[in-house]
Coordinates of C-alpha atoms (C1' of nucleotides) in Angstrom, one line a residue:
Chain A
M1 CA 0.0 0.0 0.0
A2 CA 1.3 3.4 -1.0
T3 CA 1.9 5.9 1.7
E4 CA -0.2 9.1 1.2
P5 CA 1.8 12.3 1.3
D6 CA -0.4 13.7 4.1
Q7 CA 0.3 10.7 6.2
A8 CA 4.0 11.5 6.3
P9 CA 5.5 12.6 9.6
L10 CA 4.9 16.2 10.5
A11 CA 8.6 17.0 10.4
D12 CA 8.7 16.0 6.7
N13 CA 5.7 18.2 5.9
T14 CA 7.1 21.3 7.5
A15 CA 10.7 20.9 6.3
Q16 CA 11.4 23.5 3.6
P17 CA 12.9 21.9 0.5
R18 CA 16.4 23.3 0.2
K19 CA 17.0 25.7 -2.6
R20 CA 19.1 24.0 -5.2
R21 CA 22.7 25.2 -5.4
I22 CA 24.7 23.9 -8.3
A23 CA 28.3 24.7 -9.2
H24 CA 30.0 24.4 -12.5
L25 CA 33.8 24.1 -12.2
D26 CA 35.9 24.6 -15.3
M27 CA 39.7 24.2 -15.3
D28 CA 41.5 27.3 -16.8
A29 CA 43.2 26.6 -20.2
F30 CA 43.5 23.0 -18.8
F31 CA 45.9 21.3 -21.3
A32 CA 48.1 24.3 -21.7
S33 CA 48.2 24.9 -18.0
V34 CA 49.4 21.3 -17.4
E35 CA 52.1 21.8 -19.9
L36 CA 53.2 25.0 -18.1
L37 CA 53.7 23.0 -15.0
H38 CA 56.2 20.9 -16.9
Y39 CA 57.8 23.8 -18.8
P40 CA 57.6 26.7 -16.3
E41 CA 60.0 28.8 -18.5
L42 CA 57.1 29.2 -21.0
R43 CA 54.9 31.0 -18.4
G44 CA 53.7 34.3 -19.8
Q45 CA 54.3 33.3 -23.4
P46 CA 51.8 32.4 -26.1
V47 CA 51.7 28.6 -26.1
V48 CA 49.5 26.3 -28.2
V49 CA 48.8 22.6 -27.6
G50 CA 47.7 20.5 -30.5
G51 CA 48.5 18.7 -33.7
R52 CA 49.9 15.2 -34.3
G53 CA 53.4 14.2 -34.6
I54 CA 54.8 17.3 -33.0
D55 CA 58.2 16.7 -31.5
Q56 CA 58.6 16.8 -27.8
P57 CA 60.8 19.8 -26.7
V58 CA 64.5 18.9 -27.0
A59 CA 66.9 19.4 -24.2
Q60 CA 69.9 21.5 -25.2
A61 CA 73.5 21.1 -24.1
D62 CA 73.2 24.1 -21.8
G63 CA 70.2 22.5 -20.0
S64 CA 67.6 24.8 -21.7
R65 CA 64.9 23.3 -23.9
R66 CA 64.3 23.9 -27.6
F67 CA 60.6 24.3 -28.5
A68 CA 58.8 24.0 -31.8
R69 CA 57.2 27.2 -33.1
L70 CA 53.8 27.5 -34.6
R71 CA 55.3 28.9 -37.9
D72 CA 57.2 25.6 -38.5
Y73 CA 54.1 23.5 -38.5
A74 CA 52.7 21.9 -41.6
G75 CA 49.7 19.6 -41.5
R76 CA 46.0 19.3 -40.7
G77 CA 46.1 19.6 -37.0
V78 CA 44.0 22.0 -34.9
V79 CA 44.5 23.9 -31.7
T80 CA 43.5 21.9 -28.7
T81 CA 44.1 24.6 -26.2
A82 CA 45.9 27.9 -26.2
T83 CA 47.2 29.9 -23.2
Y84 CA 45.6 33.2 -22.5
E85 CA 48.6 35.0 -24.1
A86 CA 48.0 33.0 -27.3
R87 CA 44.2 33.7 -27.2
A88 CA 45.0 37.4 -27.0
L89 CA 46.5 37.0 -30.5
G90 CA 43.3 35.5 -31.8
V91 CA 44.2 31.8 -31.4
F92 CA 41.4 29.6 -30.2
S93 CA 40.5 26.0 -29.7
A94 CA 39.5 24.1 -32.9
M95 CA 41.3 26.6 -35.1
G96 CA 43.5 25.0 -37.8
L97 CA 47.2 25.2 -36.7
M98 CA 48.1 26.6 -40.1
K99 CA 45.7 29.4 -39.7
S100 CA 46.8 30.1 -36.1
A101 CA 50.4 30.2 -37.4
Q102 CA 49.4 33.2 -39.4
L103 CA 48.2 35.0 -36.3
A104 CA 50.9 33.9 -33.9
P105 CA 53.9 32.5 -35.8
D106 CA 56.2 32.8 -32.8
A107 CA 53.9 31.0 -30.4
I108 CA 55.3 27.8 -28.9
L109 CA 53.7 24.6 -30.2
L110 CA 53.5 21.6 -27.9
P111 CA 52.2 18.1 -28.6
A112 CA 49.2 17.0 -26.6
N113 CA 50.0 14.6 -23.7
F114 CA 46.7 13.1 -22.9
D115 CA 47.9 10.7 -20.3
A116 CA 49.2 13.6 -18.2
Y117 CA 45.8 15.5 -18.7
R118 CA 43.9 12.4 -17.6
D119 CA 46.1 12.2 -14.5
Y120 CA 45.5 15.8 -13.5
S121 CA 41.8 15.4 -14.3
R122 CA 41.5 12.5 -11.8
R123 CA 43.4 14.6 -9.2
F124 CA 41.2 17.7 -9.4
K125 CA 38.0 15.6 -9.4
A126 CA 39.2 13.7 -6.4
A127 CA 40.0 16.9 -4.6
V128 CA 36.5 18.3 -5.2
A129 CA 34.9 15.0 -4.2
G130 CA 36.7 15.3 -0.9
I131 CA 34.6 18.4 -0.2
A132 CA 31.4 17.8 -2.2
P133 CA 30.8 14.2 -3.4
L134 CA 27.8 14.8 -5.7
I135 CA 29.6 15.4 -9.0
E136 CA 28.6 15.1 -12.7
D137 CA 31.6 14.4 -14.9
R138 CA 31.4 16.6 -18.0
G139 CA 34.7 15.6 -19.6
I140 CA 38.3 15.9 -18.8
D141 CA 38.3 19.5 -17.6
E142 CA 34.9 20.3 -16.1
I143 CA 32.3 19.1 -13.7
Y144 CA 29.0 20.0 -12.1
I145 CA 28.8 19.8 -8.3
D146 CA 25.6 19.7 -6.3
L147 CA 26.2 21.9 -3.2
T148 CA 22.6 21.9 -2.0
D149 CA 23.2 19.8 1.1
I150 CA 26.4 21.4 2.2
D151 CA 26.1 23.8 5.1
E152 CA 28.5 26.5 4.1
D153 CA 28.0 29.9 2.3
S154 CA 28.7 29.8 -1.4
L155 CA 31.7 32.2 -1.4
P156 CA 33.8 30.5 1.3
L157 CA 32.8 27.1 -0.1
A158 CA 33.9 28.1 -3.7
R159 CA 37.2 29.4 -2.3
R160 CA 37.8 26.2 -0.4
I161 CA 37.1 24.1 -3.5
K162 CA 39.4 26.2 -5.6
Q163 CA 42.2 25.9 -3.0
A164 CA 41.7 22.1 -2.9
V165 CA 42.1 21.9 -6.6
R166 CA 45.2 24.1 -6.5
D167 CA 46.7 22.0 -3.7
A168 CA 46.1 18.8 -5.7
T169 CA 47.2 20.0 -9.1
G170 CA 48.9 23.4 -8.9
L171 CA 46.2 24.6 -11.3
S172 CA 43.5 27.3 -11.2
C173 CA 39.9 26.9 -12.1
S174 CA 36.8 29.0 -12.4
I175 CA 33.5 28.3 -10.6
G176 CA 30.0 29.5 -11.1
I177 CA 27.4 28.8 -8.3
T178 CA 23.7 29.3 -9.2
P179 CA 20.3 27.5 -8.8
N180 CA 20.9 25.2 -11.8
K181 CA 23.3 23.7 -14.3
L182 CA 22.3 26.0 -17.1
L183 CA 23.2 29.1 -15.2
A184 CA 26.2 27.6 -13.4
K185 CA 27.7 26.7 -16.8
I186 CA 27.3 30.3 -18.1
C187 CA 28.6 31.8 -14.8
S188 CA 31.8 29.7 -14.6
D189 CA 32.8 31.5 -17.8
L190 CA 32.1 35.1 -16.7
D191 CA 35.2 35.7 -14.6
K192 CA 37.8 33.5 -16.2
P193 CA 40.5 32.7 -15.3
D194 CA 40.6 31.9 -11.6
G195 CA 37.2 33.4 -11.0
I196 CA 34.2 32.9 -8.8
T197 CA 30.7 34.0 -9.9
L198 CA 27.7 33.6 -7.7
L199 CA 24.2 34.3 -9.1
D200 CA 20.6 33.8 -8.2
M201 CA 17.4 34.3 -10.1
A202 CA 17.0 37.9 -9.2
D203 CA 20.3 38.6 -11.0
L204 CA 19.0 37.3 -14.3
P205 CA 18.1 40.6 -16.0
A206 CA 21.3 42.3 -15.0
R207 CA 23.8 39.5 -15.5
I208 CA 22.5 37.0 -18.0
W209 CA 20.1 38.9 -20.3
P210 CA 22.8 41.2 -21.8
L211 CA 24.9 38.1 -22.9
P212 CA 24.9 36.8 -26.4
A213 CA 22.4 34.0 -26.9
R214 CA 25.3 31.8 -28.0
K215 CA 26.5 31.7 -24.4
I216 CA 23.8 29.2 -23.6
N217 CA 25.0 25.7 -23.6
G218 CA 23.1 24.1 -26.5
I219 CA 22.8 27.1 -28.7
G220 CA 25.6 26.5 -31.3
P221 CA 26.5 28.2 -34.5
K222 CA 23.4 27.1 -36.4
A223 CA 20.8 28.0 -33.8
N224 CA 22.6 31.2 -33.2
E225 CA 22.4 32.1 -36.9
R226 CA 18.7 31.3 -37.0
L227 CA 18.0 33.4 -34.0
A228 CA 20.0 36.3 -35.5
Q229 CA 17.8 36.2 -38.5
L230 CA 14.8 36.7 -36.2
G231 CA 16.7 39.7 -34.8
I232 CA 17.5 37.9 -31.6
K233 CA 21.1 38.4 -30.5
T234 CA 21.0 38.4 -26.7
V235 CA 19.5 36.1 -24.0
G236 CA 17.3 39.1 -23.0
E237 CA 16.0 39.5 -26.5
L238 CA 15.2 35.8 -26.5
A239 CA 13.3 36.2 -23.2
A240 CA 11.4 39.0 -24.7
T241 CA 10.3 37.1 -27.7
A242 CA 6.7 35.8 -27.8
P243 CA 6.8 32.0 -27.1
E244 CA 4.5 31.4 -30.1
R245 CA 7.1 33.0 -32.4
L246 CA 9.8 30.6 -31.1
L247 CA 7.5 27.6 -31.3
R248 CA 6.7 28.6 -34.9
H249 CA 10.3 28.9 -36.0
F250 CA 11.9 26.1 -33.9
G251 CA 9.2 23.6 -33.3
Q252 CA 7.6 22.4 -30.1
S253 CA 10.7 20.8 -28.5
M254 CA 13.4 23.4 -29.3
G255 CA 11.0 26.3 -29.1
S256 CA 9.8 25.6 -25.6
W257 CA 13.4 24.8 -24.5
L258 CA 14.5 28.3 -25.8
C259 CA 11.7 29.9 -23.8
Q260 CA 12.8 28.1 -20.7
V261 CA 16.5 28.8 -20.9
A262 CA 16.0 32.5 -21.7
H263 CA 14.3 32.7 -18.3
G264 CA 17.1 30.7 -16.6
I265 CA 14.8 27.7 -16.0
D266 CA 16.5 24.3 -15.9
D267 CA 15.5 21.4 -13.7
R268 CA 17.9 18.8 -15.0
P269 CA 19.4 16.8 -12.2
L270 CA 23.1 15.9 -12.0
K271 CA 24.0 12.7 -13.7
T272 CA 26.4 11.2 -11.2
S273 CA 27.1 8.0 -13.2
R274 CA 26.6 7.0 -16.8
E275 CA 27.1 4.0 -19.1
P276 CA 28.9 4.8 -22.4
K277 CA 26.6 4.7 -25.5
S278 CA 29.3 4.3 -28.1
I279 CA 33.0 3.8 -28.5
S280 CA 34.7 5.0 -31.7
R281 CA 38.0 5.7 -33.3
E282 CA 38.7 7.9 -36.4
S283 CA 41.6 9.2 -38.2
T284 CA 42.2 12.0 -40.6
F285 CA 44.9 11.2 -43.2
Q286 CA 47.9 13.3 -43.9
R287 CA 46.7 13.6 -47.5
D288 CA 43.4 12.6 -49.0
L289 CA 43.3 9.0 -50.2
H290 CA 41.5 7.3 -53.0
A291 CA 39.6 4.0 -52.6
R292 CA 41.3 2.5 -55.6
A293 CA 44.6 4.2 -56.0
D294 CA 45.4 3.9 -52.3
R295 CA 43.5 0.7 -51.7
A296 CA 46.3 -1.1 -49.8
E297 CA 47.1 1.9 -47.5
L298 CA 43.4 2.5 -46.8
S299 CA 42.8 -1.1 -46.0
E300 CA 45.6 -1.2 -43.5
I301 CA 44.4 2.0 -41.8
F302 CA 40.8 0.6 -41.8
T303 CA 41.9 -2.6 -40.1
G304 CA 44.0 -0.8 -37.6
I305 CA 41.0 1.4 -36.6
C306 CA 38.8 -1.6 -36.2
L307 CA 41.4 -3.3 -34.0
R308 CA 41.7 -0.3 -31.8
V309 CA 37.9 -0.1 -31.4
A310 CA 38.0 -3.8 -30.4
E311 CA 40.8 -3.1 -27.9
D312 CA 38.8 -0.2 -26.4
L313 CA 35.7 -2.4 -26.1
A314 CA 37.7 -5.1 -24.3
R315 CA 39.5 -2.7 -22.0
K316 CA 36.3 -1.0 -21.0
G317 CA 34.4 -4.3 -20.7
Y318 CA 31.7 -3.9 -23.4
V319 CA 30.4 -5.8 -26.4
A320 CA 28.6 -4.0 -29.2
R321 CA 25.6 -5.0 -31.4
T322 CA 25.9 -2.1 -33.9
I323 CA 29.0 -1.4 -35.9
G324 CA 29.3 1.7 -38.0
I325 CA 31.7 3.6 -40.2
K326 CA 32.2 7.3 -40.9
L327 CA 33.8 8.7 -44.0
R328 CA 34.7 12.3 -44.6
Y329 CA 35.4 13.2 -48.3
A330 CA 37.9 15.7 -49.6
D331 CA 35.1 18.3 -49.8
F332 CA 34.5 17.7 -46.0
A333 CA 31.1 16.2 -46.6
S334 CA 30.6 13.1 -44.4
V335 CA 28.5 10.0 -44.5
T336 CA 27.8 7.2 -42.0
R337 CA 26.6 3.7 -42.4
D338 CA 25.9 1.1 -39.7
I339 CA 24.7 -2.4 -39.3
T340 CA 23.2 -4.1 -36.3
L341 CA 24.4 -7.7 -35.7
A342 CA 22.3 -10.6 -34.4
T343 CA 24.7 -11.0 -31.5
P344 CA 27.1 -8.5 -29.9
T345 CA 30.8 -8.7 -30.4
A346 CA 34.1 -7.1 -29.3
D347 CA 36.1 -9.1 -31.7
G348 CA 38.4 -7.2 -34.0
Q349 CA 38.0 -9.4 -37.0
L350 CA 34.3 -9.4 -36.8
I351 CA 34.2 -5.6 -36.4
R352 CA 36.4 -5.4 -39.4
K353 CA 34.1 -7.6 -41.4
A354 CA 30.9 -5.7 -40.4
A355 CA 32.6 -2.4 -41.0
G356 CA 33.7 -3.7 -44.4
E357 CA 30.0 -4.5 -45.2
C358 CA 29.1 -0.9 -44.3
L359 CA 31.9 0.4 -46.5
K360 CA 30.4 -1.4 -49.5
R361 CA 27.3 0.7 -49.2
V362 CA 29.1 4.0 -49.5
P363 CA 30.1 5.9 -52.7
L364 CA 33.9 5.7 -53.2
T365 CA 34.5 7.9 -56.1
Q366 CA 35.7 11.0 -54.2
R367 CA 39.0 11.1 -52.3
I368 CA 38.7 10.5 -48.6
R369 CA 40.2 12.5 -45.8
L370 CA 38.9 10.7 -42.8
L371 CA 37.8 7.2 -41.9
G372 CA 36.2 6.2 -38.6
V373 CA 34.6 3.1 -37.0
R374 CA 32.1 3.2 -34.2
A375 CA 30.7 0.5 -31.9
S376 CA 27.3 1.3 -30.4
T377 CA 24.3 -0.5 -28.7
L378 CA 26.8 -1.4 -26.1
L379 CA 26.2 -4.1 -23.4
P380 CA 28.5 -4.7 -20.5
F381 CA 30.4 -7.8 -21.3
A382 CA 29.6 -9.4 -18.0
D383 CA 25.8 -9.1 -18.7
V384 CA 25.9 -11.2 -21.8
P385 CA 26.0 -15.1 -21.7
A386 CA 29.1 -16.4 -23.5
R387 CA 27.2 -18.2 -26.2
Q388 CA 25.5 -15.0 -27.2
I389 CA 28.7 -13.2 -28.1
S390 CA 30.0 -13.5 -31.6
L391 CA 33.6 -14.6 -32.0
Q392 CA 35.7 -15.0 -35.1
A393 CA 34.2 -18.2 -36.4
E394 CA 30.8 -17.2 -37.8
L395 CA 29.2 -13.9 -38.8
P396 CA 25.6 -13.8 -39.8
L397 CA 25.8 -11.4 -42.7
Chain B
dT1 C1' 46.3 27.1 -45.4
dC2 C1' 40.8 24.8 -44.7
dT3 C1' 38.6 22.6 -40.7
dG4 C1' 41.0 16.7 -34.8
dG5 C1' 39.0 13.2 -32.2
dG6 C1' 36.0 11.6 -28.7
dG7 C1' 31.4 11.7 -27.5
dT8 C1' 25.7 12.7 -26.7
dC9 C1' 21.2 13.7 -28.1
dC10 C1' 17.6 14.6 -31.5
dT11 C1' 14.9 13.9 -35.7
dA12 C1' 12.8 11.4 -39.2
dG13 C1' 11.4 7.7 -42.3
dG14 C1' 10.5 2.9 -43.1
dA15 C1' 9.8 -1.8 -41.4
dC16 C1' 7.3 -4.6 -38.7
dC17 C1' 4.1 -6.0 -35.1
dC18 C1' -0.2 -5.6 -32.5
Chain C
dT1 C1' -12.5 -3.0 -49.2
dC2 C1' -10.5 0.5 -47.0
dT3 C1' -8.4 2.7 -43.4
dG4 C1' -6.6 3.2 -38.4
dG5 C1' -3.3 4.1 -34.7
dG6 C1' 0.7 3.0 -31.3
dG7 C1' 5.2 1.2 -30.2
dT8 C1' 9.8 -0.3 -31.2
dC9 C1' 13.8 -1.1 -33.9
dC10 C1' 16.9 0.1 -37.5
dT11 C1' 19.3 3.5 -40.2
dA12 C1' 21.2 8.2 -41.7
dG13 C1' 22.2 12.7 -40.8
dG14 C1' 23.0 16.7 -38.1
dA15 C1' 23.7 19.9 -34.2
dC16 C1' 26.3 20.4 -30.4
dC17 C1' 29.9 19.9 -26.7
dC18 C1' 34.7 19.2 -24.7

DNA sequence: TCTGGGGTCCTAGGACCC
DNA sequence: TCTGGGGTCCTAGGACCC
């Protein structure tokens, strides 16, 4: 028999639900900052992390190190992170390295060192968890933290968390504390680097409405452009737009979401754990390859990617029922194909075979710049009876 | 001188079943 | 003979994020 709410003990009835207090913590220029810990002589200089096959800095006879410069780079790499000094020159994440070399030819170029970043990532998250354990992982350099049940004012609490992160890593971060994830995410960015921004609903018109609509997590380049065509540039202008107009232009789902976020409304809970949905590997070639002229090379790369996906699945303990491929052509257009198997697998040969079937369904006249393989519809290996997992022997295709 | 690699979520049409 | 919905799975593409 279900307990009626009005039969609950009196104390539960009178207890005020606590006001939600959500933090977003974002590490400052994370990858670049980790590099500066290792190469402190670069502090204060424009430094860019990115690219592939960049040489590690070389130690000189006099004990100093010799660093690669952005101007010496040739290839298809992009900027992963730039120091604030490099950003001041117009260099930003995801920009092509060749283009950024035009803007900052003398900037130092360092290869990415993901093992180190993952290590520092674990350290800062553990440090925060020591103070506030309700954490949503949002990738290598940012987290949401639910502070609702912690009895400490926001400002000292934010300072304490930042100090714990600094003690654990030597790195700075920026924190926003607000009633929800949407606003916390916006606020962690308002006082970067090394900032703290506290905000509640009453601050919305003064602090949030003047911002570009693009600052809202989920409004990307396309949505921003569509809004601009309606004459909507700021969050405030979005809030002032008649809901019917947004529904008309963006549909029920997106339209009502836009109305909500413009008014700072966001009830999403923190996701403190999650299962992966897909595991994939992809590779952009040094030069565009042709299916026939470069068949042998492509085939070797393709097999290598499939085997890496298989390794990843095995290491993480999953089998996959769906195997897919992604191609990007020389003109940057991309296509995907996938196939769902009768029984899940983590076997490299079978993944290669299934991916090969997908490849047959794709036009191969144009040159190709990228090839990728994805495993999805994942199941934990431990949940699947052995006889229901496909191994090398047979493949129902 | 074009634009990495790892993901998530959403939409939409068709198949298929009830 | 004609005309239904609803639900789920599969596939393809696209927007967006870090």
